[in-house]
Amino acid sequence: MAERHMPPPLRFLLAARRSELLGLEALAGTCELVVRVSALVHALQKERGYSNLTLCTPQERLQQTLAGLSEEAVHVESDARRFLDGLAADTTQSSGKARLLNAIAFALFRLDELPGLRRQIREQSVPVEGADARFTQVIGSLLAVVFEAADSALDPGVTRILVALLNFMQGKELSGQERACGVMGFTAGFFTDAQKSRMLGLAANQGRSFDMYAQYADEAVLQCWENIQQQSKPVQRMRDMAQRTTPEQRVDAALAELWFDVYTARVDAMREVESLLAQALAQQCERRIAETRQELDDRRLLLSRYTNHASGRAPSMVFSVQSRIVDTPAADGVGSELERSILDMMREQTLRMQRTDEALHTMRGALEEKKRIDRAKLLLISQYGLTEQAAHERLQRTAMDGGLSLSDVASQVISQLGGN
Amino acid sequence: MAERHMPPPLRFLLAARRSELLGLEALAGTCELVVRVSALVHALQKERGYSNLTLCTPQERLQQTLAGLSEEAVHVESDARRFLDGLAADTTQSSGKARLLNAIAFALFRLDELPGLRRQIREQSVPVEGADARFTQVIGSLLAVVFEAADSALDPGVTRILVALLNFMQGKELSGQERACGVMGFTAGFFTDAQKSRMLGLAANQGRSFDMYAQYADEAVLQCWENIQQQSKPVQRMRDMAQRTTPEQRVDAALAELWFDVYTARVDAMREVESLLAQALAQQCERRIAETRQELDDRRLLLSRYTNHASGRAPSMVFSVQSRIVDTPAADGVGSELERSILDMMREQTLRMQRTDEALHTMRGALEEKKRIDRAKLLLISQYGLTEQAAHERLQRTAMDGGLSLSDVASQVISQLGGN
């Protein structure tokens, strides 16, 4: 192929394509990481739910099951960590990954808190709300990794699937929180007003996340989700039951386990959607890499034909021999036809990249709102020394009090505290 | 320093910083390229003006001066090409540079047409309009490189200067076109109506470009530009004179050379602004690289202190030993203080990256309009087989006829032809 003997314009044309290919290969690695992260989140969600159950009603039987779930989570975590170790060598050498790497650092930091938390749960030396909040914090840091992966992806097709996955994972996480909250209420035999409104809020926010997911998901994956929704009647029945409880009208505490099992069936079914999305991700990466490789080969062939055709002439004349504007016909038919193909190729490449750029812009728009809210939260944390939970609650309260959306409140906070 | 012995969260925290550093170092290379490109554009603008002069009034004296200007342009071009060769080895290995590399390929392709064009000019075998258009095409392809450099920069400070430079270069290029157009009119002794309206249009568009430039430029660079504007009275006087000419009311053809010299003084003075911007670019890159290096060192130090502090414990306990949520005070004062600094550092890093992201978003907004217009032009070229010039004229005519802005017309074209 002897690319180094090609005239500079052609070398840079190929380099542009290779740059895309390198980006796609790196993106494939990021997607694999996301798939492992989603598996870990699933395991931790299950462990969180069962931890709540055992902390509410300490029983040997429940503790044994929990031990199994913890072991499973540890296993999935070490798989993700091994993958990260392998990735570190590549990823740390590349520019433009700073936010993703930062999110990974944050998540690893949180994950390191798990062994101690598990010990406290075994020893029953932590209140159920505390354990619940700490699991939620770890899971939140893992979702942030998925967010940064979606925001840094350079292929609109991949970004679309990542945005779908992210929204689905957020909905599923809210489901997990609803499961945990339900366990606490049913164990007590009734739900306080605060718990009831939290349950309603969690269900409503799930709806929003799943709607966003549905906007970005493929037909096949949507079908699977439809099926799950149709099977969620038992959950809905128990949700209604929870809303009817009062300190006077209690229900049997044994319902807690039933709620857990019924709800877990729902969350486990959701895992199937995640698996389908993971498959779609891998396929999209593979397809785009194969396409780009093929195009690179095609171009190499065309360009080497061009170089060979021109090699009979003095090297500096390769492009200048005809010295005319490209829009007028040339004297030399063959060379001109090739030159025209190359110009067409450049234009087609430019157009394609412009389309990609636009599509990416649109896809990322879906992430802007969450970005704004995160930024506002972090500003509250760092400037008022609030906890994450407190910052979140303050945003929510302000939104409710002012009849504003969370995103509007976030914009206000940023314009007040954001500075630059 | 023994970074590899650090716990994974800290390793990724440093990797995030290093990723930023790598991005800044690559950006510094891109900026050096931009500075060389602006020098080449300047040389070609001068050569174009003088080519027009010699093609309009063939004289031995003018041809000798032109030969000197061509030699100068060849010299600047080979300097830029040498730099590109050096850059190629690095740049072609990095992802996310596809559009910049594509623009470079396109520009190199155009540059290869220059030797032939110069020969035709020497032989007087090309009409002045044709020669003028071909130089303009080459210069346009070089401006596209600066555009992509601005659009791919990841530091808002650098992006700001690049946006200022790009707008200034566009204004200066319109000035160069005005100079060339004026040479043709003055040589003929009068300006046709089409030439008059082109002269007016070029002056008005210069104004727009320089206004945009002024929005993004620093005080010092603005001052230099103010001074130039105050000295442009002779140009304005000759502009007015051009508008008053008719086939009946001709002026002395010798005014062509005077116009060229007067206008060249203006364009050469503009080059000073470009040099100041080039300096500002280099300084900003240097400063950001130095800052990021320093921060990386500071973080390394803090993190290795933390690792050493924790090394008395079992390795797996480094982070999990306290196993508590970060918002509650820890038993161990020293370790906790360090852990807190690290969390603060992570938060500060995240906030800084969010700010950067927002600022970048704003800066790049300035490039969106030009992107839209380019995209529409390319769609017209590829779908109707128009030349670049014809596509540009069609957009302009549609805008004028419909009382719309160029950007609105471009949006219409994209929504009709853009597909996808």
XYZ file of N, CA and C in Angstrom, chain A residues 8-9 11-13 15-16 18-20 22-23 81 84-85 88 92-99 101-102 104-106 108-110 112-113 115-117 119-120 134 137 151 154 317 319-321 323-327 339 342-343 346-347 349-351 353-355 357-358 361 368 371 374-375 378-379 381-382 386-388 414 418-420, chain B residues 8-9 11-13 15-16 18-20 22-23 81 84-85 88 92-99 101-102 104-106 108-110 112-113 115-117 119-120 134 137 151 154 317 319-321 323-327 339 342-343 346-347 349-351 353-355 357-359 361 368 371 374-375 378-379 381-382 386-388 414 418 420:
486
model
N 0.790 14.284 0.231
C 0.259 14.694 1.540
C -1.264 14.818 1.617
N -1.960 15.356 0.614
C -3.422 15.473 0.794
C -4.058 14.123 1.036
N -2.571 11.427 2.235
C -2.173 10.894 3.539
C -3.081 11.458 4.631
N -3.367 12.738 4.559
C -4.218 13.354 5.591
C -5.667 12.902 5.465
N -6.069 12.608 4.221
C -7.418 12.106 4.018
C -7.584 10.755 4.725
N -5.649 9.747 7.167
C -5.465 9.984 8.603
C -6.787 10.393 9.253
N -7.590 11.183 8.531
C -8.881 11.603 9.065
C -9.749 10.386 9.344
N -8.687 7.329 9.789
C -8.106 6.506 10.846
C -8.414 7.108 12.217
N -8.456 8.422 12.268
C -8.796 9.079 13.528
C -10.209 8.685 13.971
N -11.119 8.610 12.992
C -12.483 8.166 13.318
C -12.465 6.732 13.839
N -10.006 5.072 15.282
C -9.447 5.021 16.638
C -10.487 5.451 17.661
N -11.233 6.496 17.321
C -12.273 6.975 18.227
C -13.327 5.909 18.464
N -13.663 -4.143 37.852
C -12.353 -3.581 38.206
C -11.242 -4.153 37.322
N -11.395 -2.404 34.143
C -10.850 -1.047 34.278
C -9.333 -1.055 34.269
N -8.742 -2.058 34.965
C -7.284 -2.154 34.982
C -6.743 -2.287 33.566
N -7.206 1.011 31.766
C -6.419 2.139 32.277
C -5.227 2.428 31.381
N -5.855 6.123 29.806
C -5.155 7.221 30.460
C -4.214 7.923 29.484
N -3.977 7.304 28.338
C -3.084 7.934 27.362
C -3.836 8.854 26.421
N -5.142 8.873 26.506
C -5.881 9.616 25.494
C -6.449 10.910 26.051
N -6.508 11.909 25.190
C -7.028 13.195 25.627
C -8.549 13.217 25.492
N -9.184 14.203 26.123
C -10.627 14.367 25.964
C -11.454 13.378 26.767
N -10.804 12.642 27.671
C -11.532 11.655 28.467
C -11.575 12.086 29.930
N -11.217 13.319 30.200
C -11.012 13.734 31.581
C -12.259 13.533 32.439
N -13.423 13.907 31.894
C -14.614 13.821 32.732
C -15.022 12.377 32.999
N -12.928 9.816 33.128
C -11.959 9.270 34.075
C -12.246 9.785 35.487
N -12.635 11.042 35.588
C -12.973 11.621 36.882
C -14.171 10.889 37.498
N -15.062 7.858 36.884
C -14.604 6.517 37.288
C -13.898 6.592 38.636
N -13.043 7.604 38.796
C -12.332 7.766 40.068
C -13.324 7.905 41.221
N -14.331 8.731 41.004
C -15.351 8.977 42.026
C -16.080 7.669 42.364
N -15.023 4.577 41.954
C -14.127 3.649 42.654
C -13.989 4.043 44.116
N -13.944 5.336 44.345
C -13.853 5.858 45.702
C -15.063 5.397 46.522
N -16.218 5.506 45.927
C -17.444 5.073 46.603
C -17.458 3.559 46.816
N -15.117 1.618 47.317
C -14.228 1.215 48.408
C -14.907 1.269 49.773
N -16.047 1.927 49.838
C -16.757 1.998 51.118
C -17.620 0.766 51.376
N -17.089 -2.675 51.513
C -16.768 -3.757 52.468
C -17.147 -3.381 53.901
N -16.827 -2.140 54.286
C -17.159 -1.698 55.644
C -18.663 -1.643 55.872
N -19.371 -1.166 54.869
C -20.828 -1.092 54.992
C -21.419 -2.489 55.175
N -19.994 -5.068 56.468
C -19.709 -5.573 57.811
C -20.720 -4.994 58.802
N -20.967 -3.702 58.679
C -21.921 -3.075 59.595
C -23.322 -3.675 59.453
N -26.403 4.823 51.700
C -25.016 4.623 51.261
C -24.958 3.764 49.996
N -25.856 6.028 47.179
C -24.755 6.906 46.806
C -23.776 6.184 45.860
N -22.038 11.114 27.237
C -21.739 12.488 26.845
C -20.446 12.590 26.043
N -18.648 9.707 20.452
C -18.569 10.524 19.235
C -19.365 9.952 18.070
N 4.470 17.083 -9.401
C 3.443 17.405 -10.381
C 2.152 16.628 -10.133
N -0.316 16.671 -8.278
C -1.585 17.373 -8.226
C -1.605 18.617 -9.079
N -0.399 19.130 -9.333
C -0.390 20.448 -9.951
C -0.334 20.354 -11.465
N -0.173 19.156 -11.994
C 0.066 19.041 -13.425
C -1.068 19.644 -14.238
N -3.323 21.827 -12.952
C -3.407 23.212 -12.484
C -4.629 23.950 -13.015
N -5.754 23.485 -12.633
C -6.977 24.129 -13.078
C -7.964 24.071 -11.915
N -8.997 24.874 -11.985
C -9.996 24.714 -10.935
C -10.755 23.427 -11.234
N -11.216 22.824 -10.181
C -11.718 21.461 -10.311
C -13.024 21.406 -11.076
N -13.650 22.524 -11.210
C -14.968 22.502 -11.823
C -14.906 22.532 -13.353
N -9.203 12.287 -10.033
C -9.121 13.474 -9.192
C -10.517 13.888 -8.746
N -11.736 11.703 -6.029
C -11.142 12.055 -4.743
C -11.819 13.278 -4.149
N -12.075 14.252 -5.005
C -12.777 15.443 -4.506
C -14.178 15.089 -4.036
N -13.869 13.530 -0.724
C -13.627 14.516 0.336
C -14.929 15.212 0.718
N -15.699 15.552 -0.301
C -16.951 16.257 -0.029
C -17.922 15.362 0.720
N -17.158 12.864 2.570
C -16.645 12.684 3.926
C -17.005 13.891 4.789
N -16.827 15.073 4.217
C -17.140 16.288 4.968
C -18.629 16.346 5.307
N -19.464 16.044 4.315
C -20.915 16.058 4.543
C -21.304 15.065 5.634
N -19.460 13.933 8.026
C -19.023 14.390 9.330
C -19.914 15.510 9.849
N -20.400 16.361 8.936
C -21.322 17.422 9.361
C -22.631 16.826 9.884
N -23.114 15.803 9.184
C -24.356 15.156 9.619
C -24.165 14.534 10.995
N -22.065 15.382 13.254
C -21.930 16.447 14.223
C -23.308 16.960 14.675
N -24.189 17.133 13.692
C -25.534 17.610 14.002
C -26.318 16.601 14.830
N -25.136 16.500 18.342
C -25.645 17.684 19.013
C -27.056 17.429 19.550
N -28.451 17.533 28.535
C -28.198 18.877 29.054
C -28.902 19.131 30.387
N -27.205 17.528 33.217
C -25.956 18.237 33.462
C -26.195 19.456 34.326
N -27.027 18.463 37.944
C -25.822 18.003 38.648
C -24.930 19.171 39.027
N -24.803 20.101 38.085
C -23.923 21.240 38.323
C -24.446 22.059 39.496
N -23.786 20.296 42.791
C -22.385 20.353 43.185
C -22.019 21.745 43.694
N -22.619 22.777 43.105
C -22.361 24.139 43.576
C -22.870 24.313 44.996
N -23.258 21.929 47.207
C -22.393 21.132 48.074
C -21.121 21.894 48.397
N -20.477 22.437 47.354
C -19.161 23.011 47.590
C -19.255 24.399 48.211
N -23.221 21.535 51.926
C -24.338 20.602 52.074
C -23.904 19.183 51.703
N -24.669 18.186 52.174
C -24.477 16.833 51.676
C -25.194 16.732 50.323
N -24.896 15.649 49.593
C -25.548 15.472 48.296
C -27.056 15.401 48.458
N -27.230 28.029 39.188
C -25.984 28.180 38.431
C -25.699 29.651 38.148
N -22.691 30.064 39.962
C -21.772 29.455 38.991
C -20.548 30.282 38.703
N -20.732 31.599 38.690
C -19.603 32.474 38.378
C -18.885 31.973 37.161
N -17.637 31.907 37.237
C -16.821 31.260 36.210
C -15.419 31.226 36.698
N -6.775 2.431 43.134
C -7.370 2.772 41.824
C -8.084 4.117 41.754
N -8.862 4.539 42.776
C -9.550 5.830 42.614
C -8.556 6.961 42.367
N -5.507 6.680 41.141
C -4.871 6.528 39.827
C -5.750 7.140 38.752
N -7.057 6.900 38.837
C -7.947 7.450 37.809
C -8.103 8.963 37.951
N -8.000 9.436 39.182
C -8.063 10.873 39.403
C -6.895 11.564 38.701
N -5.219 10.193 36.223
C -5.379 9.943 34.783
C -6.274 10.998 34.150
N -7.313 11.421 34.885
C -8.210 12.450 34.359
C -7.440 13.730 34.091
N -4.222 13.964 33.613
C -3.244 13.749 32.546
C -3.920 13.811 31.178
N -5.156 13.331 31.133
C -5.898 13.396 29.878
C -6.094 14.844 29.452
N -6.373 15.702 30.435
C -6.495 17.130 30.111
C -5.181 17.677 29.589
N -2.698 16.091 28.112
C -2.436 15.610 26.749
C -3.248 16.399 25.732
N -4.509 16.663 26.082
C -5.360 17.433 25.187
C -4.791 18.822 24.955
N 4.148 23.210 5.464
C 4.155 21.787 5.119
C 5.134 20.998 5.996
N 3.492 20.432 9.195
C 2.460 19.388 9.054
C 3.080 17.999 9.056
N 4.215 17.860 8.361
C 4.884 16.554 8.330
C 5.234 16.101 9.738
N 2.040 15.206 11.559
C 1.318 14.037 11.047
C 1.539 12.816 11.939
N -2.093 11.912 13.555
C -2.818 10.836 12.909
C -3.097 9.698 13.893
N -2.410 9.726 15.046
C -2.631 8.668 16.020
C -3.770 8.992 16.969
N -4.312 10.192 16.875
C -5.278 10.572 17.909
C -6.701 10.580 17.359
N -7.628 10.247 18.203
C -9.026 10.203 17.787
C -9.653 11.583 17.945
N -10.805 11.779 17.316
C -11.523 13.039 17.485
C -10.955 14.193 16.689
N -10.027 13.890 15.781
C -9.418 14.955 14.987
C -9.839 14.827 13.533
N -10.838 13.994 13.254
C -11.154 13.647 11.871
C -11.474 14.879 11.027
N -12.279 15.784 11.581
C -12.678 16.920 10.753
C -11.513 17.867 10.482
N -8.334 16.966 10.319
C -7.467 16.289 9.356
C -8.049 16.354 7.947
N -9.358 16.210 7.859
C -10.042 16.301 6.571
C -9.853 17.697 5.960
N -7.423 19.704 6.555
C -6.013 19.828 6.143
C -5.810 19.149 4.789
N -6.406 17.957 4.621
C -6.285 17.248 3.343
C -6.822 18.106 2.207
N -7.968 18.712 2.438
C -8.602 19.552 1.427
C -7.694 20.738 1.083
N -4.441 20.991 1.457
C -3.236 20.534 0.754
C -3.544 20.262 -0.715
N -4.735 19.711 -0.936
C -5.194 19.431 -2.287
C -5.260 20.724 -3.098
N -5.815 21.759 -2.488
C -5.914 23.051 -3.165
C -4.539 23.670 -3.393
N -1.823 22.273 -3.910
C -1.112 21.616 -5.007
C -1.445 22.217 -6.369
N -2.506 23.013 -6.428
C -2.859 23.633 -7.710
C -2.074 24.910 -7.974
N 1.301 25.800 -8.143
C 2.400 25.937 -9.121
C 1.888 26.114 -10.546
N 0.882 25.335 -10.923
C 0.318 25.456 -12.269
C -0.323 26.814 -12.496
N -1.034 27.280 -11.475
C -1.687 28.582 -11.586
C -0.637 29.678 -11.796
N 2.276 29.410 -13.118
C 2.839 29.349 -14.472
C 1.885 30.045 -15.442
N 0.613 29.742 -15.324
C -0.360 30.378 -16.226
C -0.364 31.895 -16.079
N -9.278 31.328 -8.234
C -8.544 30.147 -7.790
C -7.714 30.433 -6.542
N -10.111 30.356 -3.699
C -10.475 28.990 -3.323
C -9.422 28.374 -2.388
N -13.079 24.799 16.275
C -14.213 23.972 16.666
C -13.786 22.739 17.462
N -10.383 22.213 23.031
C -11.096 21.814 24.248
C -10.873 22.770 25.418
N -7.711 -2.106 52.766
C -8.423 -1.296 53.746
C -8.221 0.192 53.505
N -9.265 2.433 51.642
C -10.435 3.300 51.592
C -11.581 2.805 52.444
N -11.560 1.507 52.716
C -12.750 0.956 53.332
C -12.636 0.950 54.841
N -11.449 1.307 55.356
C -11.242 1.131 56.792
C -12.246 1.935 57.618
N -15.171 3.114 56.356
C -16.478 2.626 55.912
C -17.639 3.430 56.461
N -17.678 4.642 56.059
C -18.745 5.504 56.522
C -19.093 6.443 55.359
N -20.246 7.062 55.427
C -20.479 8.047 54.377
C -19.609 9.247 54.669
N -19.240 9.926 53.620
C -18.187 10.927 53.735
C -18.648 12.143 54.497
N -19.922 12.291 54.656
C -20.423 13.508 55.279
C -20.410 13.449 56.797
N -8.776 12.323 53.470
C -9.843 11.778 52.639
C -10.774 12.896 52.200
N -9.289 14.912 49.484
C -9.377 14.229 48.196
C -10.775 14.369 47.616
N -11.777 14.214 48.460
C -13.150 14.386 47.978
C -13.382 15.812 47.519
N -11.849 16.185 44.191
C -12.670 15.581 43.141
C -13.819 16.500 42.762
N -14.439 17.053 43.791
C -15.577 17.937 43.538
C -15.135 19.179 42.800
N -12.548 19.496 40.934
C -12.188 19.097 39.568
C -13.443 18.955 38.703
N -14.475 18.320 39.287
C -15.713 18.130 38.531
C -16.359 19.473 38.206
N -16.402 20.363 39.207
C -16.999 21.679 38.985
C -16.252 22.440 37.901
N -14.500 21.221 35.494
C -14.752 20.635 34.180
C -16.134 21.022 33.670
N -17.106 21.123 34.586
C -18.446 21.544 34.176
C -18.416 22.976 33.663
N -17.666 23.829 34.380
C -17.558 25.229 33.947
C -16.934 25.302 32.560
N -16.879 23.059 30.276
C -17.822 22.519 29.315
C -18.836 23.588 28.891
N -19.336 24.333 29.865
C -20.313 25.381 29.572
C -19.696 26.503 28.751
N -18.500 26.912 29.165
C -17.833 28.014 28.469
C -17.536 27.611 27.025
N -19.164 25.479 25.229
C -20.462 25.475 24.568
C -20.789 26.868 24.040
N -21.521 28.147 15.060
C -22.664 27.391 14.541
C -23.184 27.945 13.216
N -21.081 27.048 10.352
C -21.238 25.616 10.094
C -22.458 25.359 9.236
N -21.920 26.534 5.625
C -21.033 25.613 4.912
C -21.754 24.333 4.535
N -22.541 23.844 5.486
C -23.251 22.590 5.260
C -24.224 22.746 4.084
N -22.367 22.862 0.782
C -21.873 21.545 0.376
C -23.014 20.674 -0.134
N -24.193 20.812 0.463
C -25.344 20.036 -0.002
C -25.715 20.461 -1.422
N -23.697 21.759 -3.617
C -22.634 21.291 -4.508
C -22.834 19.812 -4.842
N -23.070 19.012 -3.796
C -23.084 17.575 -4.041
C -24.398 17.111 -4.671
N -23.355 21.905 -8.336
C -22.944 23.308 -8.494
C -21.468 23.471 -8.137
N -20.864 24.555 -8.610
C -19.537 24.917 -8.121
C -19.720 25.612 -6.776
N -18.597 25.765 -6.047
C -18.681 26.445 -4.753
C -19.213 27.857 -4.916
N -30.803 22.939 4.450
C -30.447 21.730 5.194
C -31.680 20.890 5.476
N -30.860 17.992 3.619
C -29.935 17.397 4.575
C -30.219 15.950 4.907
N -31.445 12.803 7.048
C -30.837 12.381 8.292
C -30.872 13.354 9.442
